[in-house]
Amino acid sequence: MFKLQKAIQRDAINLAPQLRPIDKLEVECTGSTPESSLLRCFNLKNSVVLSGVNDNNEVILMCGVSECPNSPDVGVIWMLASPSIRKHRKDILKLSKGAVAELMTGYKSVYNLIHKDNKTSIRWLEWCGFTVDKTKTYEQGGEDFYLLIKES
């Protein structure tokens, strides 16, 4: 059974070397490494960090939100996962909309950028009610990204 729980820093250390290639690329385009990026999330303003774990308590994904530095009523939402996420698709779909609603608490909207080739995540985000603007790309680390946003 897959479940979401409050993350601890050890989760970030365990997940970092296991990231899906597209998630690793997204992190590297920001000039960071998976481990430092995941660990930094614990220190962002008003951050909420969750881990998705399987029956063996192995970290399959981490997700969260933090306050946008320029606008306290806007959150920066994110998720990084290992390839094992595929084994838990049904459980993740059952938990997704509720988890997104929980992460949005206190924000008028949440946003982030997603690599234009991250097709599976784009479909999931749209299913969760996000708008992914595919009409404009944003260059980051030499790669093209789309803006994703969800308003409450």
mmCIF file of C-alpha atoms in Angstrom:
data_model
loop_
_atom_site.group_PDB
_atom_site.id
_atom_site.type_symbol
_atom_site.label_atom_id
_atom_site.label_comp_id
_atom_site.label_asym_id
_atom_site.label_seq_id
_atom_site.Cartn_x
_atom_site.Cartn_y
_atom_site.Cartn_z
ATOM 1 C CA MET A 1 0.000 0.000 0.000
ATOM 2 C CA PHE A 2 1.282 3.440 -0.934
ATOM 3 C CA LYS A 3 0.881 6.335 1.503
ATOM 4 C CA LEU A 4 1.871 9.978 1.883
ATOM 5 C CA GLN A 5 3.503 11.128 5.107
ATOM 6 C CA LYS A 6 5.475 14.037 6.462
ATOM 7 C CA ALA A 7 8.955 13.887 4.959
ATOM 8 C CA ILE A 8 12.231 13.810 6.826
ATOM 9 C CA GLN A 9 15.645 14.746 5.468
ATOM 10 C CA ARG A 10 16.702 11.085 5.273
ATOM 11 C CA ASP A 11 13.922 10.617 2.671
ATOM 12 C CA ALA A 12 15.627 13.184 0.437
ATOM 13 C CA ILE A 13 18.994 11.464 0.781
ATOM 14 C CA ASN A 14 17.425 8.105 -0.078
ATOM 15 C CA LEU A 15 15.364 9.346 -3.033
ATOM 16 C CA ALA A 16 17.974 11.575 -4.681
ATOM 17 C CA PRO A 17 20.046 8.831 -6.401
ATOM 18 C CA GLN A 18 16.848 7.056 -7.523
ATOM 19 C CA LEU A 19 15.162 9.891 -9.449
ATOM 20 C CA ARG A 20 13.572 9.324 -12.838
ATOM 21 C CA PRO A 21 15.873 10.634 -15.595
ATOM 22 C CA ILE A 22 13.424 13.423 -16.536
ATOM 23 C CA ASP A 23 13.234 14.582 -12.897
ATOM 24 C CA LYS A 24 17.016 14.517 -12.620
ATOM 25 C CA LEU A 25 17.238 16.613 -15.799
ATOM 26 C CA GLU A 26 14.753 19.144 -14.435
ATOM 27 C CA VAL A 27 16.785 19.535 -11.242
ATOM 28 C CA GLU A 28 20.094 19.803 -13.095
ATOM 29 C CA CYS A 29 18.638 22.544 -15.317
ATOM 30 C CA THR A 30 18.253 24.671 -12.183
ATOM 31 C CA GLY A 31 21.995 24.297 -11.536
ATOM 32 C CA SER A 32 21.461 21.976 -8.585
ATOM 33 C CA THR A 33 21.839 18.295 -7.757
ATOM 34 C CA PRO A 34 18.970 16.007 -6.756
ATOM 35 C CA GLU A 35 20.166 15.689 -3.164
ATOM 36 C CA SER A 36 20.799 19.381 -2.560
ATOM 37 C CA SER A 37 17.561 20.338 -4.267
ATOM 38 C CA LEU A 38 15.499 17.918 -2.170
ATOM 39 C CA LEU A 39 17.243 18.915 1.063
ATOM 40 C CA ARG A 40 16.831 22.631 0.331
ATOM 41 C CA CYS A 41 13.048 22.185 0.241
ATOM 42 C CA PHE A 42 12.973 21.699 4.006
ATOM 43 C CA ASN A 43 14.391 25.200 4.517
ATOM 44 C CA LEU A 44 12.153 27.233 2.224
ATOM 45 C CA LYS A 45 9.667 29.691 3.677
ATOM 46 C CA ASN A 46 6.455 27.997 4.872
ATOM 47 C CA SER A 47 7.457 24.727 3.237
ATOM 48 C CA VAL A 48 5.406 21.560 3.456
ATOM 49 C CA VAL A 49 7.292 18.438 2.349
ATOM 50 C CA LEU A 50 5.680 15.034 1.961
ATOM 51 C CA SER A 51 7.092 11.625 1.072
ATOM 52 C CA GLY A 52 5.248 8.879 -0.735
ATOM 53 C CA VAL A 53 6.352 5.494 0.594
ATOM 54 C CA ASN A 54 5.530 1.878 -0.205
ATOM 55 C CA ASP A 55 4.875 -1.038 2.163
ATOM 56 C CA ASN A 56 8.609 -1.406 2.809
ATOM 57 C CA ASN A 57 8.821 2.300 3.726
ATOM 58 C CA GLU A 58 10.910 2.964 0.604
ATOM 59 C CA VAL A 59 10.578 6.526 -0.629
ATOM 60 C CA ILE A 60 8.974 6.521 -4.080
ATOM 61 C CA LEU A 61 8.370 10.249 -4.385
ATOM 62 C CA MET A 62 8.612 13.522 -2.558
ATOM 63 C CA CYS A 63 6.397 16.516 -3.127
ATOM 64 C CA GLY A 64 5.680 19.788 -1.491
ATOM 65 C CA VAL A 65 5.010 23.470 -1.646
ATOM 66 C CA SER A 66 6.627 26.622 -0.321
ATOM 67 C CA GLU A 67 5.761 30.275 -0.337
ATOM 68 C CA CYS A 68 6.736 32.216 -3.451
ATOM 69 C CA PRO A 69 9.479 34.680 -2.425
ATOM 70 C CA ASN A 70 7.717 37.596 -4.165
ATOM 71 C CA SER A 71 4.117 36.810 -3.272
ATOM 72 C CA PRO A 72 3.049 35.195 0.019
ATOM 73 C CA ASP A 73 -0.360 34.151 -1.358
ATOM 74 C CA VAL A 74 1.240 32.110 -4.166
ATOM 75 C CA GLY A 75 2.927 28.756 -3.646
ATOM 76 C CA VAL A 76 5.651 26.988 -5.573
ATOM 77 C CA ILE A 77 4.556 23.348 -5.865
ATOM 78 C CA TRP A 78 6.790 20.438 -6.868
ATOM 79 C CA MET A 79 7.202 16.674 -7.049
ATOM 80 C CA LEU A 80 10.182 14.410 -7.786
ATOM 81 C CA ALA A 81 9.929 10.633 -8.068
ATOM 82 C CA SER A 82 11.764 7.396 -8.705
ATOM 83 C CA PRO A 83 10.825 5.079 -11.589
ATOM 84 C CA SER A 84 9.017 2.938 -8.988
ATOM 85 C CA ILE A 85 6.167 5.456 -9.141
ATOM 86 C CA ARG A 86 4.754 3.402 -12.029
ATOM 87 C CA LYS A 87 4.114 0.460 -9.675
ATOM 88 C CA HIS A 88 1.834 2.659 -7.559
ATOM 89 C CA ARG A 89 -0.160 4.504 -10.234
ATOM 90 C CA LYS A 90 -3.599 3.581 -8.897
ATOM 91 C CA ASP A 91 -2.779 4.547 -5.312
ATOM 92 C CA ILE A 92 -1.190 7.805 -6.455
ATOM 93 C CA LEU A 93 -4.211 8.699 -8.562
ATOM 94 C CA LYS A 94 -6.494 8.063 -5.566
ATOM 95 C CA LEU A 95 -4.410 10.359 -3.344
ATOM 96 C CA SER A 96 -3.432 13.034 -5.884
ATOM 97 C CA LYS A 97 -6.327 15.464 -5.892
ATOM 98 C CA GLY A 98 -6.605 15.458 -2.103
ATOM 99 C CA ALA A 99 -2.863 15.937 -1.702
ATOM 100 C CA VAL A 100 -2.840 18.828 -4.183
ATOM 101 C CA ALA A 101 -5.753 20.442 -2.319
ATOM 102 C CA GLU A 102 -3.886 20.030 0.976
ATOM 103 C CA LEU A 103 -0.701 21.545 -0.472
ATOM 104 C CA MET A 104 -2.687 24.483 -1.849
ATOM 105 C CA THR A 105 -4.096 25.389 1.567
ATOM 106 C CA GLY A 106 -3.452 29.074 2.238
ATOM 107 C CA TYR A 107 -2.520 29.930 -1.361
ATOM 108 C CA LYS A 108 -4.585 31.612 -4.069
ATOM 109 C CA SER A 109 -2.580 29.676 -6.640
ATOM 110 C CA VAL A 110 0.424 27.405 -7.016
ATOM 111 C CA TYR A 111 2.831 27.166 -9.924
ATOM 112 C CA ASN A 112 6.119 25.784 -11.201
ATOM 113 C CA LEU A 113 7.889 24.920 -14.432
ATOM 114 C CA ILE A 114 7.941 21.458 -16.019
ATOM 115 C CA HIS A 115 10.210 20.142 -18.754
ATOM 116 C CA LYS A 116 8.322 20.125 -22.054
ATOM 117 C CA ASP A 117 9.212 16.448 -22.591
ATOM 118 C CA ASN A 118 7.855 15.301 -19.218
ATOM 119 C CA LYS A 119 4.697 14.042 -20.931
ATOM 120 C CA THR A 120 3.525 11.610 -18.231
ATOM 121 C CA SER A 121 3.724 14.265 -15.518
ATOM 122 C CA ILE A 122 2.036 16.834 -17.747
ATOM 123 C CA ARG A 123 -0.931 14.481 -18.299
ATOM 124 C CA TRP A 124 -1.128 13.801 -14.554
ATOM 125 C CA LEU A 125 -0.967 17.515 -13.708
ATOM 126 C CA GLU A 126 -3.754 18.281 -16.154
ATOM 127 C CA TRP A 127 -5.815 15.451 -14.650
ATOM 128 C CA CYS A 128 -5.238 17.057 -11.218
ATOM 129 C CA GLY A 129 -6.681 20.332 -12.535
ATOM 130 C CA PHE A 130 -3.508 22.225 -13.383
ATOM 131 C CA THR A 131 -3.231 24.350 -16.485
ATOM 132 C CA VAL A 132 -0.025 23.626 -18.378
ATOM 133 C CA ASP A 133 0.655 26.442 -20.841
ATOM 134 C CA LYS A 134 2.169 24.770 -23.893
ATOM 135 C CA THR A 135 2.013 27.935 -26.001
ATOM 136 C CA LYS A 136 5.152 29.438 -24.463
ATOM 137 C CA THR A 137 8.405 27.906 -23.287
ATOM 138 C CA TYR A 138 10.812 29.145 -20.653
ATOM 139 C CA GLU A 139 14.493 28.333 -21.088
ATOM 140 C CA GLN A 140 16.239 26.959 -18.051
ATOM 141 C CA GLY A 141 19.665 25.329 -18.161
ATOM 142 C CA GLY A 142 19.508 25.064 -21.940
ATOM 143 C CA GLU A 143 16.187 23.178 -21.915
ATOM 144 C CA ASP A 144 12.600 24.252 -22.599
ATOM 145 C CA PHE A 145 10.002 24.247 -19.829
ATOM 146 C CA TYR A 146 6.269 24.964 -19.634
ATOM 147 C CA LEU A 147 4.531 26.930 -16.895
ATOM 148 C CA LEU A 148 2.042 24.988 -14.794
ATOM 149 C CA ILE A 149 -0.474 26.721 -12.570
ATOM 150 C CA LYS A 150 -3.518 25.909 -10.482
ATOM 151 C CA GLU A 151 -5.785 28.427 -8.845
ATOM 152 C CA SER A 152 -7.899 27.704 -5.792
#
